[in-house]
mmCIF file of C-alpha atoms and ligand atoms in Angstrom:
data_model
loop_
_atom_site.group_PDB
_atom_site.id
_atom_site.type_symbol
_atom_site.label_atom_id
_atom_site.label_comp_id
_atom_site.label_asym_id
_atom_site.label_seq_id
_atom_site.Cartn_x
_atom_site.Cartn_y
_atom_site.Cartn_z
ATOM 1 C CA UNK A 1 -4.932 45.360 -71.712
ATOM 2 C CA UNK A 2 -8.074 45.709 -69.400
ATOM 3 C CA UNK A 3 -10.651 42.978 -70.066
ATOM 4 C CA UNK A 4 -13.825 44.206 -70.695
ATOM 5 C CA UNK A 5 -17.305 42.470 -69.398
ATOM 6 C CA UNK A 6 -19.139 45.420 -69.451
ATOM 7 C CA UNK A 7 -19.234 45.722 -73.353
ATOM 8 C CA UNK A 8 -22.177 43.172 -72.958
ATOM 9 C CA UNK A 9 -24.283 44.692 -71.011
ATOM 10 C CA UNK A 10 -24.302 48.383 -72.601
ATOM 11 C CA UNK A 11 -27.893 48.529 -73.684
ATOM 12 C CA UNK A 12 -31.321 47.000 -73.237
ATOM 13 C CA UNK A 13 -31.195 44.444 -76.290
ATOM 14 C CA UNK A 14 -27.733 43.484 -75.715
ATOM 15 C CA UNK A 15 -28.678 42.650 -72.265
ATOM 16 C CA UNK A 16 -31.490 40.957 -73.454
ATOM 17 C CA UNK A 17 -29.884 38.706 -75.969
ATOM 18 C CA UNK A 18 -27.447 36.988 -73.410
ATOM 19 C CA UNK A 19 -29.319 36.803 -70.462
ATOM 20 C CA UNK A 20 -28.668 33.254 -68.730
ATOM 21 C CA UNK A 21 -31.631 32.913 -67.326
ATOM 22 C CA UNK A 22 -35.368 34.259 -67.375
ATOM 23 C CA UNK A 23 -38.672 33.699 -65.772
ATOM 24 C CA UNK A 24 -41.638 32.792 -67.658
ATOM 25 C CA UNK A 25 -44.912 32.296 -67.018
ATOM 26 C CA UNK A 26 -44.918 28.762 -68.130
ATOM 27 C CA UNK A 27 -42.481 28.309 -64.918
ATOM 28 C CA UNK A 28 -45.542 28.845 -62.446
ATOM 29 C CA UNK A 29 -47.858 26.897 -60.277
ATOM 30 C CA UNK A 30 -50.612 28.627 -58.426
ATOM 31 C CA UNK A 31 -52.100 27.473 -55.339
ATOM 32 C CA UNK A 32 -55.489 26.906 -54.427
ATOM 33 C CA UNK A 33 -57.064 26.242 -51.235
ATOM 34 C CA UNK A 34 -60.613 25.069 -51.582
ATOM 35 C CA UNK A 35 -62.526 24.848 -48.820
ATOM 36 C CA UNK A 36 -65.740 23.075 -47.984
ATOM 37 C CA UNK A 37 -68.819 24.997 -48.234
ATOM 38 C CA UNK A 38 -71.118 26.824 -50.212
ATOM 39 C CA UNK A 39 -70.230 30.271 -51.597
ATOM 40 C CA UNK A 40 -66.949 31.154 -49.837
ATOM 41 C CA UNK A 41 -64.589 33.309 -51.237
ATOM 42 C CA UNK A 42 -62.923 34.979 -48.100
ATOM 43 C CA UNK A 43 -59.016 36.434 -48.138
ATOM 44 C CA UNK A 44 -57.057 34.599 -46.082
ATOM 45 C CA UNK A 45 -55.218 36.727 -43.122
ATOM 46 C CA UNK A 46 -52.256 35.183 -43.319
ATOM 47 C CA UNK A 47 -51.720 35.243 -46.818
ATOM 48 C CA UNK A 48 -53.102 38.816 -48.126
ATOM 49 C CA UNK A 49 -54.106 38.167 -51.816
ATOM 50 C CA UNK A 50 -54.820 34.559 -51.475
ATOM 51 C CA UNK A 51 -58.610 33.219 -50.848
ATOM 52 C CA UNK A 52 -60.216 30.351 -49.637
ATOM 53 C CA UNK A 53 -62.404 29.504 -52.063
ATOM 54 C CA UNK A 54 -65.897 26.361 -52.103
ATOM 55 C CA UNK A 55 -65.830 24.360 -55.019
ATOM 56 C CA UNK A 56 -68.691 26.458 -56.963
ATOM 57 C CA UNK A 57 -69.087 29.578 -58.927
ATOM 58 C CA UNK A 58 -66.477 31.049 -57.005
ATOM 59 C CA UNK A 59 -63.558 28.953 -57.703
ATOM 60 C CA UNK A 60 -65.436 29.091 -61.288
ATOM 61 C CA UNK A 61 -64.937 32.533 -61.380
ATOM 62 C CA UNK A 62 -61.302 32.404 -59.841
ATOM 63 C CA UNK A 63 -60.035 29.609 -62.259
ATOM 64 C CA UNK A 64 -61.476 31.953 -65.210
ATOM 65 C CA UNK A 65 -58.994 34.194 -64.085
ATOM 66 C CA UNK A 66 -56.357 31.960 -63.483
ATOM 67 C CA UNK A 67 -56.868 30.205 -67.372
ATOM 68 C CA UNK A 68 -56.945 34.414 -68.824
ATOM 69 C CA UNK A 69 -53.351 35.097 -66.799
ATOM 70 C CA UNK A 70 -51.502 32.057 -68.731
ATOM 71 C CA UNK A 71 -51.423 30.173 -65.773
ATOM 72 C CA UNK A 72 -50.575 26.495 -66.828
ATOM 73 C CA UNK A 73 -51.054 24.629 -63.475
ATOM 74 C CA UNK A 74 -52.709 25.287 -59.946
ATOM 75 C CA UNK A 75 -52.044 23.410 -56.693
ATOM 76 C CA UNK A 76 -55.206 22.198 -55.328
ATOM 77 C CA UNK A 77 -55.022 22.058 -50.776
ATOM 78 C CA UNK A 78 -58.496 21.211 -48.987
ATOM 79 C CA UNK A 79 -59.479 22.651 -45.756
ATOM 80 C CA UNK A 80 -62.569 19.925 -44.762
ATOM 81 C CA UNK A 81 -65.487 21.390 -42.573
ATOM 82 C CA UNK A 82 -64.824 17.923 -40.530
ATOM 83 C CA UNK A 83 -61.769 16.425 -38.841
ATOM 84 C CA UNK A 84 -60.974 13.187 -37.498
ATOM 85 C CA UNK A 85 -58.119 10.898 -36.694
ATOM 86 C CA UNK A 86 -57.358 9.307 -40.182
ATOM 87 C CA UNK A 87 -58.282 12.294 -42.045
ATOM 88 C CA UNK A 88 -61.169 10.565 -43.966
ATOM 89 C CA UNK A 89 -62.535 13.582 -45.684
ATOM 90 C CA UNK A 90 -59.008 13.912 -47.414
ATOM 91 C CA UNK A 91 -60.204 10.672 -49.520
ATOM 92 C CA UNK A 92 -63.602 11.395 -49.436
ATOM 93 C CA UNK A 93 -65.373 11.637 -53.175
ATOM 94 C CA UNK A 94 -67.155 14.414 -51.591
ATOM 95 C CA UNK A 95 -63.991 16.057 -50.089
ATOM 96 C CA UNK A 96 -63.476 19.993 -50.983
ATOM 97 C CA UNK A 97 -59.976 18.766 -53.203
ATOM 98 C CA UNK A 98 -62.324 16.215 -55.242
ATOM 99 C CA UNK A 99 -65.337 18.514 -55.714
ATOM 100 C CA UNK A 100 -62.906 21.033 -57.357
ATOM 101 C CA UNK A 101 -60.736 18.636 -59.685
ATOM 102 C CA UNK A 102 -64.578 17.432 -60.984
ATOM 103 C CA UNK A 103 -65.345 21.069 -61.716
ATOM 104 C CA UNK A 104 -62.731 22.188 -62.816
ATOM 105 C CA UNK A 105 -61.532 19.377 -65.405
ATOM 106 C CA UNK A 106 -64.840 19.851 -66.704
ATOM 107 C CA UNK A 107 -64.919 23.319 -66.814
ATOM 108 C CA UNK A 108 -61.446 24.070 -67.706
ATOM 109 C CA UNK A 109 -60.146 21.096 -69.121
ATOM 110 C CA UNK A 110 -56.839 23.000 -70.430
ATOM 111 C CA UNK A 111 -55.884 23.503 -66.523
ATOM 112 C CA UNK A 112 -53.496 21.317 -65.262
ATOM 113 C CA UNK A 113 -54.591 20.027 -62.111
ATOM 114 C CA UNK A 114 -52.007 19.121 -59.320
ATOM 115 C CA UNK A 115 -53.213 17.817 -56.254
ATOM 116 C CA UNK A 116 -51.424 17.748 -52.378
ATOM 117 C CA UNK A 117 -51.876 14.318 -50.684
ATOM 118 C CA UNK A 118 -51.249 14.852 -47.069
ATOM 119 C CA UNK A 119 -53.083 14.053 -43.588
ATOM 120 C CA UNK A 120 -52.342 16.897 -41.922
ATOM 121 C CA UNK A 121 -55.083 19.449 -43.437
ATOM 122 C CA UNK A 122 -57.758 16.508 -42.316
ATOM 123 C CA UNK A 123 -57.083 15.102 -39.350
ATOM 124 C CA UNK A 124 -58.054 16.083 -36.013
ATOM 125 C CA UNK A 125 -54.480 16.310 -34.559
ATOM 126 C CA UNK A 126 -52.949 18.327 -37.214
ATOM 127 C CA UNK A 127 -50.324 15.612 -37.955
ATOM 128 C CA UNK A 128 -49.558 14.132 -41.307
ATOM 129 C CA UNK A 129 -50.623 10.726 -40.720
ATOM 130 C CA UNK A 130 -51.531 8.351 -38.227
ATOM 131 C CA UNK A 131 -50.615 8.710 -34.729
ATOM 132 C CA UNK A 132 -50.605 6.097 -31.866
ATOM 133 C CA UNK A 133 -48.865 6.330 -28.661
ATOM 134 C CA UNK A 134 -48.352 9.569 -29.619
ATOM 135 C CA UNK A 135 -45.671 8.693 -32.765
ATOM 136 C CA UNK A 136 -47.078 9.145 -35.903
ATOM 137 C CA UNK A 137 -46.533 5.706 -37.707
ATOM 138 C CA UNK A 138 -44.898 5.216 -41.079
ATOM 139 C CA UNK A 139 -46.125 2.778 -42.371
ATOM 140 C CA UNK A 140 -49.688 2.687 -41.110
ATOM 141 C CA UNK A 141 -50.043 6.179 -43.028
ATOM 142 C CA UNK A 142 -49.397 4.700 -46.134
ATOM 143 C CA UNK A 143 -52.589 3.004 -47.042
ATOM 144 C CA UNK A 144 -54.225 6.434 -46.453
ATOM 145 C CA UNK A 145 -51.900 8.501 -48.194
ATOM 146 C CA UNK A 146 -52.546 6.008 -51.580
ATOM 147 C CA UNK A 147 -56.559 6.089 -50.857
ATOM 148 C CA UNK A 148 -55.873 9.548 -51.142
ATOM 149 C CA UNK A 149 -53.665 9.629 -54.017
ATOM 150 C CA UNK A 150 -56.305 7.539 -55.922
ATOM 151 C CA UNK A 151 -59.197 9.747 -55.088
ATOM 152 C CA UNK A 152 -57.980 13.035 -56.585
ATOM 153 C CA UNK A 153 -56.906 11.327 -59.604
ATOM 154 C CA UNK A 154 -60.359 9.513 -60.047
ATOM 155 C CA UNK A 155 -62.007 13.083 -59.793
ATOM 156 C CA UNK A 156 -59.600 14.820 -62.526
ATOM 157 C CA UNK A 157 -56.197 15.397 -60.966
ATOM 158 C CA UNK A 158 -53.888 15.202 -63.892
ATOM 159 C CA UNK A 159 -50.854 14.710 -61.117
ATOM 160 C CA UNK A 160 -50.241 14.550 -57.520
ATOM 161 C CA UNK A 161 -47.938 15.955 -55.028
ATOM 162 C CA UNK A 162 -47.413 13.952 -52.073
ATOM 163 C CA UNK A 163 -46.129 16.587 -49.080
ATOM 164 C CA UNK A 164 -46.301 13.973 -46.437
ATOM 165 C CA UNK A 165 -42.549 12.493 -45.970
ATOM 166 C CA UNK A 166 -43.530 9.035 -44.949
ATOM 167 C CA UNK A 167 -40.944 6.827 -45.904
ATOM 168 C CA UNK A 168 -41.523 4.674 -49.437
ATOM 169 C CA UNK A 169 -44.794 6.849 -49.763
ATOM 170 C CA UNK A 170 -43.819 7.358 -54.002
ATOM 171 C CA UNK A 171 -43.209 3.942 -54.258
ATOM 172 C CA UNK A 172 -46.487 3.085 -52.579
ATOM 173 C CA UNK A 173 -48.766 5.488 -54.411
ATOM 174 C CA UNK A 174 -47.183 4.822 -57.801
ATOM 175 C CA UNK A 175 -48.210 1.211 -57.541
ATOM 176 C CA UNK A 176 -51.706 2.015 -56.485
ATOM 177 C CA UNK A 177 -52.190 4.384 -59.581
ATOM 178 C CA UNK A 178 -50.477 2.272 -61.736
ATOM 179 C CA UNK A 179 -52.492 -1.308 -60.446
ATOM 180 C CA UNK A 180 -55.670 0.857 -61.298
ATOM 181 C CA UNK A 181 -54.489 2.094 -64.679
ATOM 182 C CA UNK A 182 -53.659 5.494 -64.034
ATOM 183 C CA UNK A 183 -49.766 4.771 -65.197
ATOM 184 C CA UNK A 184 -49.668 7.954 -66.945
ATOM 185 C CA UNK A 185 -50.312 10.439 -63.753
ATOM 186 C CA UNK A 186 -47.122 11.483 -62.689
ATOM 187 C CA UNK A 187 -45.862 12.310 -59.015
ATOM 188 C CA UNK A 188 -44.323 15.240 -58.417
ATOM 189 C CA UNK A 189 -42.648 14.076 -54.776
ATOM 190 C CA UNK A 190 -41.976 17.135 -52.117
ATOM 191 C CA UNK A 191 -38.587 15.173 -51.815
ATOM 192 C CA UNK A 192 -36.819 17.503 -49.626
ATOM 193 C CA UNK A 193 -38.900 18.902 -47.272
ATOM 194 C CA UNK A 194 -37.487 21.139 -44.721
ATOM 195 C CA UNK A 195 -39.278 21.124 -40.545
ATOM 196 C CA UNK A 196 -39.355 25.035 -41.588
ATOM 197 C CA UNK A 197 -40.469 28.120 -39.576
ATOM 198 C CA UNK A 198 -41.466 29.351 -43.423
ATOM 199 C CA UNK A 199 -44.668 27.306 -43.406
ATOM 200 C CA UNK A 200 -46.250 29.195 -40.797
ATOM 201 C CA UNK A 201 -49.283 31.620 -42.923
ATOM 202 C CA UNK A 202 -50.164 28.126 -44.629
ATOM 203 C CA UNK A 203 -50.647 26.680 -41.319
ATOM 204 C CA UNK A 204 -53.150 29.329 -40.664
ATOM 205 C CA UNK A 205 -54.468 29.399 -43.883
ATOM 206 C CA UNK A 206 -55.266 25.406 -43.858
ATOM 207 C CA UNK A 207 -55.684 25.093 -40.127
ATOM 208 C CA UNK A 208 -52.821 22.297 -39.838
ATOM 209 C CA UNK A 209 -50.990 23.611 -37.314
ATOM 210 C CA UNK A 210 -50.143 20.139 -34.923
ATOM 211 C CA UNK A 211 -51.763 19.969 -31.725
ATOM 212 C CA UNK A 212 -48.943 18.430 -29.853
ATOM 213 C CA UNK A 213 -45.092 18.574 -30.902
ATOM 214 C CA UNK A 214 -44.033 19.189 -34.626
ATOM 215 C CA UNK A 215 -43.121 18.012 -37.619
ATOM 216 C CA UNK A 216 -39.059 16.574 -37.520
ATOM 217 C CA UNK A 217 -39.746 13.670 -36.968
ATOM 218 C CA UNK A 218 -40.578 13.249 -40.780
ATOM 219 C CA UNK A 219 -39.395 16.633 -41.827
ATOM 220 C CA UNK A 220 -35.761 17.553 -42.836
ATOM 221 C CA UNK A 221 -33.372 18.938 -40.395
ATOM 222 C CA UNK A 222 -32.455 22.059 -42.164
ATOM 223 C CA UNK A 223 -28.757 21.661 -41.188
ATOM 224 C CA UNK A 224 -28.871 18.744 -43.506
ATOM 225 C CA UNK A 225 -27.697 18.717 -47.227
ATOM 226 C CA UNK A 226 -26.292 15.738 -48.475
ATOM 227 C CA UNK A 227 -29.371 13.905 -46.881
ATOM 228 C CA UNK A 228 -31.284 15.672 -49.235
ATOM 229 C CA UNK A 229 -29.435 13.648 -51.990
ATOM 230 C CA UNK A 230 -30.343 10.996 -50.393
ATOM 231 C CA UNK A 231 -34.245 11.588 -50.138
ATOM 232 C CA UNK A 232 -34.076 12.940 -53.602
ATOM 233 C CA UNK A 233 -32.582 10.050 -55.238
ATOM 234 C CA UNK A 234 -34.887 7.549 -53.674
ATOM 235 C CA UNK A 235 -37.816 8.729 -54.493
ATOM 236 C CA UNK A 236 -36.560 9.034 -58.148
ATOM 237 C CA UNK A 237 -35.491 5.020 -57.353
ATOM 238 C CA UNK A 238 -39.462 5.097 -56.308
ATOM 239 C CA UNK A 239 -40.863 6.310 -59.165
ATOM 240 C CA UNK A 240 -40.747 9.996 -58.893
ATOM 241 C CA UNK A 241 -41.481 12.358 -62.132
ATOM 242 C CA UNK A 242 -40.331 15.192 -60.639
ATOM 243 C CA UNK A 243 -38.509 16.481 -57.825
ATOM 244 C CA UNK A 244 -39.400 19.236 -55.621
ATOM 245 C CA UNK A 245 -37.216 21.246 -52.369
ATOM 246 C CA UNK A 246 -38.971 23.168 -50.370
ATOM 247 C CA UNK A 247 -39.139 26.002 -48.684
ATOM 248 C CA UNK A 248 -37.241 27.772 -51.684
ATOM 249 C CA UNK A 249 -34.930 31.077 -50.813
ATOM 250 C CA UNK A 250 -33.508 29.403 -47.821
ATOM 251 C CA UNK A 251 -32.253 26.229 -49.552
ATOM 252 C CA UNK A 252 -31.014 27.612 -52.799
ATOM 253 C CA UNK A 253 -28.049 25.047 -52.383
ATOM 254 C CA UNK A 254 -30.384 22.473 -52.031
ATOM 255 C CA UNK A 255 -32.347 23.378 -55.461
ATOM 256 C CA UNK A 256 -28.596 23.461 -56.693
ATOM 257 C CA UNK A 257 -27.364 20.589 -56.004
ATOM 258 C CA UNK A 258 -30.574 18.034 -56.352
ATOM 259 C CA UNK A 259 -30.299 19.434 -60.074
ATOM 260 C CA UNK A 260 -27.092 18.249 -60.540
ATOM 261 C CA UNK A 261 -27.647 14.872 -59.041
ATOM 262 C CA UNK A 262 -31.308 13.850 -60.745
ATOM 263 C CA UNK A 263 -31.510 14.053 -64.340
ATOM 264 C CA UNK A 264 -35.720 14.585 -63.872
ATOM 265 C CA UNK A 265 -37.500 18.371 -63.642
ATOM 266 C CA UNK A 266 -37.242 20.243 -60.330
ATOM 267 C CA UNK A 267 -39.317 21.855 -58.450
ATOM 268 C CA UNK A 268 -39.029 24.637 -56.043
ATOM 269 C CA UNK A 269 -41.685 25.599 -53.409
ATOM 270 C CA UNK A 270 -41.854 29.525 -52.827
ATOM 271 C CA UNK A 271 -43.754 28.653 -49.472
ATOM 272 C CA UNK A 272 -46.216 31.207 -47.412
ATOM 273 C CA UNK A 273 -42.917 32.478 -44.861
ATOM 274 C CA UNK A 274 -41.144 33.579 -48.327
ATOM 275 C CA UNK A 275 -44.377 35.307 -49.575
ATOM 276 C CA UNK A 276 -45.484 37.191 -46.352
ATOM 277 C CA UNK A 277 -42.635 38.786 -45.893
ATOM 278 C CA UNK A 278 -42.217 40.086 -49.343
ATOM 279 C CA UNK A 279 -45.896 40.964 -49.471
ATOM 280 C CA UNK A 280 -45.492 42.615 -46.019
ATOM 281 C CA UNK A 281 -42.165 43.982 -46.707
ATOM 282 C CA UNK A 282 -43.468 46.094 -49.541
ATOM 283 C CA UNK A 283 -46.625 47.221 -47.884
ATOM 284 C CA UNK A 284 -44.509 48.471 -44.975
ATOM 285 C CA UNK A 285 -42.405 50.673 -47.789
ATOM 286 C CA UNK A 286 -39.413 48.538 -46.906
ATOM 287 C CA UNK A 287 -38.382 47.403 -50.667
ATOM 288 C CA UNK A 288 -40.115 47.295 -54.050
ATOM 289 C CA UNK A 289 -42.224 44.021 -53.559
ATOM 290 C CA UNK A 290 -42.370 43.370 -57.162
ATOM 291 C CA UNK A 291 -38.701 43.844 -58.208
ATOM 292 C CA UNK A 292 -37.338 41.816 -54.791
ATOM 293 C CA UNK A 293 -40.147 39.036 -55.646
ATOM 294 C CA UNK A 294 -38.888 38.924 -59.306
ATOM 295 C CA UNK A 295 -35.502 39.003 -58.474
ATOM 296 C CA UNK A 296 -35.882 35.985 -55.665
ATOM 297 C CA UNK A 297 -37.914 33.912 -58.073
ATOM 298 C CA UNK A 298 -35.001 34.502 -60.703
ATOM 299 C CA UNK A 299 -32.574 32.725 -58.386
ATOM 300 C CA UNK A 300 -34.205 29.702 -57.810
ATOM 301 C CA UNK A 301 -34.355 29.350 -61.517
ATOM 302 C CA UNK A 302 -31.063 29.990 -61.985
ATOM 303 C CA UNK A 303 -30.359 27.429 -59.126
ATOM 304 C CA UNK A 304 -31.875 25.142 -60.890
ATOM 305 C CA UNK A 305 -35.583 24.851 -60.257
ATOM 306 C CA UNK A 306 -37.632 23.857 -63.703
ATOM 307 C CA UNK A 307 -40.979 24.870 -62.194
ATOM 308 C CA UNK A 308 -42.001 27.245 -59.077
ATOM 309 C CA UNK A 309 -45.195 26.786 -57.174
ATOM 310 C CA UNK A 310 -45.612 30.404 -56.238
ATOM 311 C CA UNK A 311 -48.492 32.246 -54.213
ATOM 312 C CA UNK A 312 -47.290 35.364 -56.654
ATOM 313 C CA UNK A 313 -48.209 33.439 -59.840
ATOM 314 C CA UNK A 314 -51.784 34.617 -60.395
ATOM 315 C CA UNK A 315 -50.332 38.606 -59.746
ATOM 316 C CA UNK A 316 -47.219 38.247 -61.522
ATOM 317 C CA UNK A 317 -48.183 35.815 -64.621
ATOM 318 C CA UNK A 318 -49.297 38.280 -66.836
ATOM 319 C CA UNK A 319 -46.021 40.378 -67.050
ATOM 320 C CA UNK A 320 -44.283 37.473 -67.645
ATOM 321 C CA UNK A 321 -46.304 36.193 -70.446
HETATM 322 C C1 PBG B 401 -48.742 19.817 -45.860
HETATM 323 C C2 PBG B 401 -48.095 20.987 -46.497
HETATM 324 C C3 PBG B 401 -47.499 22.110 -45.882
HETATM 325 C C4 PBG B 401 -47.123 22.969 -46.912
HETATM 326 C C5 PBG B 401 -47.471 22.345 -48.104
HETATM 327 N N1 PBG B 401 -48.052 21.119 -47.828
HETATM 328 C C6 PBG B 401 -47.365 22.493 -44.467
HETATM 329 C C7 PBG B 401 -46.568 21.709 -43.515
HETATM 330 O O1 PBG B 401 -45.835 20.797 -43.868
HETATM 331 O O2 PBG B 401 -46.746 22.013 -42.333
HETATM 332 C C8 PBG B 401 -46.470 24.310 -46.714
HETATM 333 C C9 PBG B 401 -46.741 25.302 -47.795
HETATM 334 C C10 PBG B 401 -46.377 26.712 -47.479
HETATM 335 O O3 PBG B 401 -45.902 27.066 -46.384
HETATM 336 O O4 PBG B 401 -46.590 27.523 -48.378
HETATM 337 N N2 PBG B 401 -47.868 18.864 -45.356
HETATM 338 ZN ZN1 ZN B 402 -48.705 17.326 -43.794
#
């Protein structure tokens, strides 16, 4: 007798009612980069669709948007007017990332506000923390990374996302947030990040491109798996609330198997490489944009991610809804 699998999938509902896995809207993250400055709402090259935006009416304007879509959560990256060698407007109660969580967590209040802590988009050399004799230094970033940390979540951040991949950089800003009574923020640790050719339109976009070598020296090797484990379970060991891989489409393995090994939420990063080339791909009447975008997005889920930060959110939430 012939088995029959199709039987489930002969109509619409059918289909419907045994689907595995789905996207909502509650799975997305938006990004936001705010950038110093008065009145700036300019589309970024890079990433057509996405804006820089100055902490004013314009990012008022662009949040009201955001909140209308069903947007749960933005990702908040600074681009300073000033650089220098420790980054100091990344900590800076004046920085662009502060002056938005203020406005915003007064202004929307239902937003959830997650923040980036890294160097890299406010220091002079591009890298993501301190560099002498032309190393950057571990542990010499750290202080920095948890002044930075501390700052967003004193102006509103409701979480932070450290991107930096300093070694014992959870553990260090967990006890900073927790000594000043923020215990309830969580940290949502890019745990395995990839030294990826996919970050190169938010490069652009945040003007963090290095100024001398790269970034694997901190970031993964993307021949490397089971050292992902590894990152991923000590930074849950360090006090991680969630765990996020990054880039996304390349390391769906990755997504896969951090899932099975942490029993926390997971995050996947659908970085600026991933959405260029769909973006381009269906400007250039290569493929449907939407339906490959949909479909990609789908697959991390179903690999496991719990949440997706997403430069699509803000045009794709609505459908979802
Ligand atoms: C900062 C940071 C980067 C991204 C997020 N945070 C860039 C990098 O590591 O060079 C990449 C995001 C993207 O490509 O969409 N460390
Ligand atoms: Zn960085």
């Amino acid at each position: 007798m012939i088995k029959r699998p199709r039987r489930l999938r002969k109509n619409n509902n059918l289909r419907d009612l045994v689907v595995e896995t789905k996207l909502t809207a509650d799975d997305l993250i938006y990004p936001l980069f705010i950038k110093e400055g008065k009145d700036i709402k300019s589309e970024i090259p890079s990433l057509p669709g996405c804006y820089h935006l100055s902490p004013d009416d314009r990012l008022r304007a662009e949040a009201e948007k955001i909140v209308q879509e069903g947007i749960k959560g933005v990702l908040l990256f600074g681009i300073p007017q000033k650089r220098d060698k420790t980054g100091s407007s990344s900590r800076s109660p004046q920085g662009p990332v502060q002056k938005a969580c203020r406005l915003l967590k007064e202004e929307f209040p239902q937003l959830y506000l997650i923040t980036d802590v890294c160097l890299c988009g406010y220091t002079s050399h591009g890298h993501c923390g301190i560099v002498e004799e032309g190393e950057i230094k571990n542990d010499a970033t750290l202080p920095y990374l948890t002044e930075t940390a501390l700052s967003h979540v004193e102006s509103g951040a409701d979480m932070v996302a450290p991107s930096d991949m300093m070694d014992g950089r959870v553990q260090a800003i967990r006890e900073k947030l927790d000594e000043e009574d923020f215990y309830d923020i969580p940290i949502m640790s890019y745990a395995a990040k990839y030294a990826s050719a996919y970050y190169g339109p938010f490069r652009d976009a945040c003007e963090s491109s290095p100024d001398f070598g790269d970034r694997r020296s901190h970031q993964m090797n993307p021949g490397n798996a089971r050292e992902a484990l590894r990152e991923a379970l000590l930074d849950v060991e360090e006090g991680a609330d969630i765990i996020m891989v990054k880039p996304a489409l390349a390391y769906l393995d990755i997504i896969y198997r951090v899932k099975q090994e942490v029993n926390i939420p997971v995050a996947a990063y659908n970085v600026s490489g991933e959405y260029s080339l769909i973006k381009n791909g269906g400007q250039a009447g290569l493929v449907s944009a939407r339906a490959v975008l949909k479909e990609s997005l789908l697959a991390m889920k179903r690999a496991g991610a719990d949440l997706i930060i997403s430069y699509h959110a803000l045009d794709l939430a609505q459908e979802l809804v």
